[in-house]
PDB file of C-alpha atoms in Angstrom:
ATOM      1  CA  MET J   1      -0.136  -0.132   0.563  1.00  0.00           C
ATOM      2  CA  ASP J   2       1.438   3.612  -0.736  1.00  0.00           C
ATOM      3  CA  THR J   3       2.007   5.362   2.409  1.00  0.00           C
ATOM      4  CA  GLU J   4       0.944   8.495   1.027  1.00  0.00           C
ATOM      5  CA  ASN J   5      -2.642   6.992  -0.751  1.00  0.00           C
ATOM      6  CA  ALA J   6      -3.797   6.318   2.746  1.00  0.00           C
ATOM      7  CA  LEU J   7      -2.136   9.989   4.222  1.00  0.00           C
ATOM      8  CA  LEU J   8      -3.369  11.453   1.955  1.00  0.00           C
ATOM      9  CA  ASN J   9      -7.417   9.326   1.132  1.00  0.00           C
ATOM     10  CA  ALA J  10      -7.141   9.879   5.490  1.00  0.00           C
ATOM     11  CA  LEU J  11      -7.341  13.039   5.307  1.00  0.00           C
ATOM     12  CA  ILE J  12      -9.966  13.306   2.801  1.00  0.00           C
ATOM     13  CA  GLY J  13     -11.921  11.389   4.950  1.00  0.00           C
ATOM     14  CA  ALA J  14     -11.738  14.010   7.723  1.00  0.00           C
ATOM     15  CA  ILE J  15     -13.162  16.305   5.719  1.00  0.00           C
ATOM     16  CA  ALA J  16     -15.743  14.344   4.988  1.00  0.00           C
ATOM     17  CA  THR J  17     -16.245  14.046   8.943  1.00  0.00           C
ATOM     18  CA  ALA J  18     -15.608  18.277   9.360  1.00  0.00           C
ATOM     19  CA  VAL J  19     -18.729  18.447   6.410  1.00  0.00           C
ATOM     20  CA  LEU J  20     -21.866  16.045   8.132  1.00  0.00           C
ATOM     21  CA  SER J  21     -20.452  17.397  10.934  1.00  0.00           C
ATOM     22  CA  PHE J  22     -24.421  18.233  11.465  1.00  0.00           C
ATOM     23  CA  THR J  23     -25.289  14.196  10.983  1.00  0.00           C
ATOM     24  CA  GLY J  24     -24.850  11.700  14.601  1.00  0.00           C
ATOM     25  CA  VAL J  25     -22.309   9.431  12.112  1.00  0.00           C
ATOM     26  CA  SER J  26     -19.796  11.529  10.062  1.00  0.00           C
ATOM     27  CA  PRO J  27     -16.772   9.795  11.196  1.00  0.00           C
ATOM     28  CA  LEU J  28     -18.731   7.029  10.499  1.00  0.00           C
ATOM     29  CA  LEU J  29     -19.261   8.212   6.487  1.00  0.00           C
ATOM     30  CA  GLY J  30     -15.960   9.578   6.792  1.00  0.00           C
ATOM     31  CA  GLY J  31     -13.768   6.429   7.766  1.00  0.00           C
ATOM     32  CA  ALA J  32     -16.355   4.688   5.096  1.00  0.00           C
ATOM     33  CA  LEU J  33     -14.527   6.863   2.547  1.00  0.00           C
ATOM     34  CA  ALA J  34     -11.430   7.059   3.642  1.00  0.00           C
ATOM     35  CA  GLY J  35     -11.211   2.747   2.880  1.00  0.00           C
ATOM     36  CA  TYR J  36     -13.467   2.775   0.335  1.00  0.00           C
ATOM     37  CA  LEU J  37     -10.996   5.228  -1.411  1.00  0.00           C
ATOM     38  CA  ASN J  38      -7.931   3.390   0.414  1.00  0.00           C
ATOM     39  CA  GLU J  39      -9.701  -0.132  -1.438  1.00  0.00           C
ATOM     40  CA  ASP J  40      -8.317  -2.026   1.386  1.00  0.00           C
ATOM     41  CA  ASP J  41      -7.070  -2.014   5.397  1.00  0.00           C
ATOM     42  CA  GLY J  42      -9.575  -0.214   5.813  1.00  0.00           C
ATOM     43  CA  LEU J  43      -9.427  -0.477   9.779  1.00  0.00           C
ATOM     44  CA  ARG J  44      -5.872   1.119  10.143  1.00  0.00           C
ATOM     45  CA  VAL J  45      -6.763   4.688   6.989  1.00  0.00           C
ATOM     46  CA  GLY J  46     -10.528   4.819   9.020  1.00  0.00           C
ATOM     47  CA  ALA J  47      -8.170   5.122  12.275  1.00  0.00           C
ATOM     48  CA  ILE J  48      -5.943   7.698  10.647  1.00  0.00           C
ATOM     49  CA  SER J  49      -9.046  10.117   9.155  1.00  0.00           C
ATOM     50  CA  GLY J  50     -10.678   9.602  12.977  1.00  0.00           C
ATOM     51  CA  ALA J  51      -8.220  10.777  14.343  1.00  0.00           C
ATOM     52  CA  ILE J  52      -6.729  12.830  12.307  1.00  0.00           C
ATOM     53  CA  ALA J  53     -11.217  14.857  12.158  1.00  0.00           C
ATOM     54  CA  SER J  54     -10.296  15.130  15.841  1.00  0.00           C
ATOM     55  CA  ILE J  55      -7.424  17.729  16.325  1.00  0.00           C
ATOM     56  CA  PRO J  56      -9.742  20.826  15.996  1.00  0.00           C
ATOM     57  CA  VAL J  57     -11.812  19.175  18.470  1.00  0.00           C
ATOM     58  CA  VAL J  58      -9.320  18.559  20.810  1.00  0.00           C
ATOM     59  CA  GLY J  59      -8.225  21.928  19.799  1.00  0.00           C
ATOM     60  CA  LEU J  60     -11.412  23.510  20.997  1.00  0.00           C
ATOM     61  CA  LEU J  61     -11.292  21.676  24.267  1.00  0.00           C
ATOM     62  CA  LEU J  62      -8.459  22.573  25.435  1.00  0.00           C
ATOM     63  CA  LEU J  63      -8.918  26.166  24.425  1.00  0.00           C
ATOM     64  CA  VAL J  64     -12.440  25.933  26.666  1.00  0.00           C
ATOM     65  CA  LEU J  65     -10.386  23.943  29.106  1.00  0.00           C
ATOM     66  CA  VAL J  66      -7.971  27.049  30.072  1.00  0.00           C
ATOM     67  CA  LEU J  67      -9.630  29.455  29.145  1.00  0.00           C
ATOM     68  CA  LEU J  68     -12.740  28.042  32.124  1.00  0.00           C
ATOM     69  CA  PRO J  69     -10.875  29.868  35.180  1.00  0.00           C
ATOM     70  CA  PHE J  70     -10.573  33.047  33.448  1.00  0.00           C
ATOM     71  CA  LEU J  71     -14.831  32.821  33.468  1.00  0.00           C
ATOM     72  CA  GLY J  72     -16.746  33.086  36.035  1.00  0.00           C
ATOM     73  CA  LEU J  73     -18.995  30.425  36.569  1.00  0.00           C
ATOM     74  CA  PHE J  74     -15.137  28.849  36.867  1.00  0.00           C
ATOM     75  CA  GLY J  75     -15.239  30.840  40.752  1.00  0.00           C
ATOM     76  CA  PHE J  76     -19.038  29.478  41.455  1.00  0.00           C
ATOM     77  CA  LEU J  77     -18.637  25.759  40.321  1.00  0.00           C
ATOM     78  CA  LEU J  78     -15.618  26.770  43.576  1.00  0.00           C
ATOM     79  CA  GLU J  79     -17.719  27.908  45.339  1.00  0.00           C
ATOM     80  CA  VAL J  80     -20.452  25.060  45.149  1.00  0.00           C
ATOM     81  CA  GLY J  81     -17.723  22.477  45.858  1.00  0.00           C
ATOM     82  CA  ILE J  82     -16.584  21.266  42.791  1.00  0.00           C
ATOM     83  CA  ALA J  83     -12.778  21.556  43.514  1.00  0.00           C
ATOM     84  CA  ALA J  84     -10.794  22.738  39.794  1.00  0.00           C
ATOM     85  CA  GLY J  85      -9.047  19.428  39.770  1.00  0.00           C
ATOM     86  CA  GLY J  86     -12.176  17.606  39.808  1.00  0.00           C
ATOM     87  CA  VAL J  87     -13.431  19.916  36.256  1.00  0.00           C
ATOM     88  CA  VAL J  88     -10.088  19.211  34.799  1.00  0.00           C
ATOM     89  CA  VAL J  89     -10.540  15.307  35.425  1.00  0.00           C
ATOM     90  CA  PHE J  90     -13.683  15.918  34.079  1.00  0.00           C
ATOM     91  CA  GLY J  91     -12.641  17.697  30.612  1.00  0.00           C
ATOM     92  CA  ALA J  92     -10.300  15.323  30.965  1.00  0.00           C
ATOM     93  CA  ILE J  93     -12.157  12.195  30.411  1.00  0.00           C
ATOM     94  CA  VAL J  94     -14.606  13.862  27.865  1.00  0.00           C
ATOM     95  CA  VAL J  95     -11.901  14.826  25.790  1.00  0.00           C
ATOM     96  CA  ILE J  96     -10.524  11.210  25.512  1.00  0.00           C
ATOM     97  CA  GLY J  97     -13.593  10.497  25.022  1.00  0.00           C
ATOM     98  CA  GLY J  98     -14.839  12.139  21.773  1.00  0.00           C
ATOM     99  CA  VAL J  99     -11.413  11.195  20.855  1.00  0.00           C
ATOM    100  CA  ALA J 100     -12.269   6.879  20.911  1.00  0.00           C
ATOM    101  CA  TYR J 101     -15.506   8.157  19.893  1.00  0.00           C
ATOM    102  CA  THR J 102     -14.526   9.218  16.456  1.00  0.00           C
ATOM    103  CA  VAL J 103     -11.845   6.984  15.798  1.00  0.00           C
ATOM    104  CA  VAL J 104     -13.485   4.228  16.898  1.00  0.00           C
ATOM    105  CA  LEU J 105     -16.565   4.671  14.072  1.00  0.00           C
ATOM    106  CA  SER J 106     -14.125   6.481  11.299  1.00  0.00           C
ATOM    107  CA  ALA J 107     -12.045   2.405  11.877  1.00  0.00           C
ATOM    108  CA  LEU J 108     -15.960   0.332  11.834  1.00  0.00           C
ATOM    109  CA  GLY J 109     -16.313   3.257   8.528  1.00  0.00           C
ATOM    110  CA  GLY J 110     -13.129   2.334   7.088  1.00  0.00           C
ATOM    111  CA  LEU J 111     -14.178  -0.824   7.284  1.00  0.00           C
ATOM    112  CA  ILE J 112     -18.081  -0.638   5.762  1.00  0.00           C
ATOM    113  CA  GLY J 113     -15.963   0.690   2.863  1.00  0.00           C
ATOM    114  CA  VAL J 114     -13.968  -1.845   2.049  1.00  0.00           C
ATOM    115  CA  TYR J 115     -15.999  -4.164   2.410  1.00  0.00           C
ATOM    116  CA  ALA J 116     -18.612  -1.528  -0.476  1.00  0.00           C
ATOM    117  CA  LYS J 117     -16.159  -1.197  -2.701  1.00  0.00           C
ATOM    118  CA  GLU J 118     -14.387  -4.927  -2.602  1.00  0.00           C
ATOM    119  CA  GLU J 119     -18.950  -6.194  -2.968  1.00  0.00           C
ATOM    120  CA  LEU J 120     -20.323  -3.804  -5.358  1.00  0.00           C
TER     121      LEU J 120
END
């Protein structure tokens, strides 16, 4: 398999994931497109597509976690009793869960895309 084509196909799948983000299953669709274009090893190219598509989401969530202490809501949360460490841990769980959701669905979509290319 040509690595350049696999990365290009993964990038195309990641762009499709972003464009189709209004659907609930955009990682699945983007991964399927990447797998369909790649024609083999759909699991790998789909997972790469999901990882690329996760970069903006992770960046945005990390930015929110950095800016959260400077907002008035953070002081309110501390007064209520939620510690700053708990907010950070919760944020980390959300980020890791979002990335896992995107990568796993994209990898599954890559398998579906390869299957569709072979069978149709």
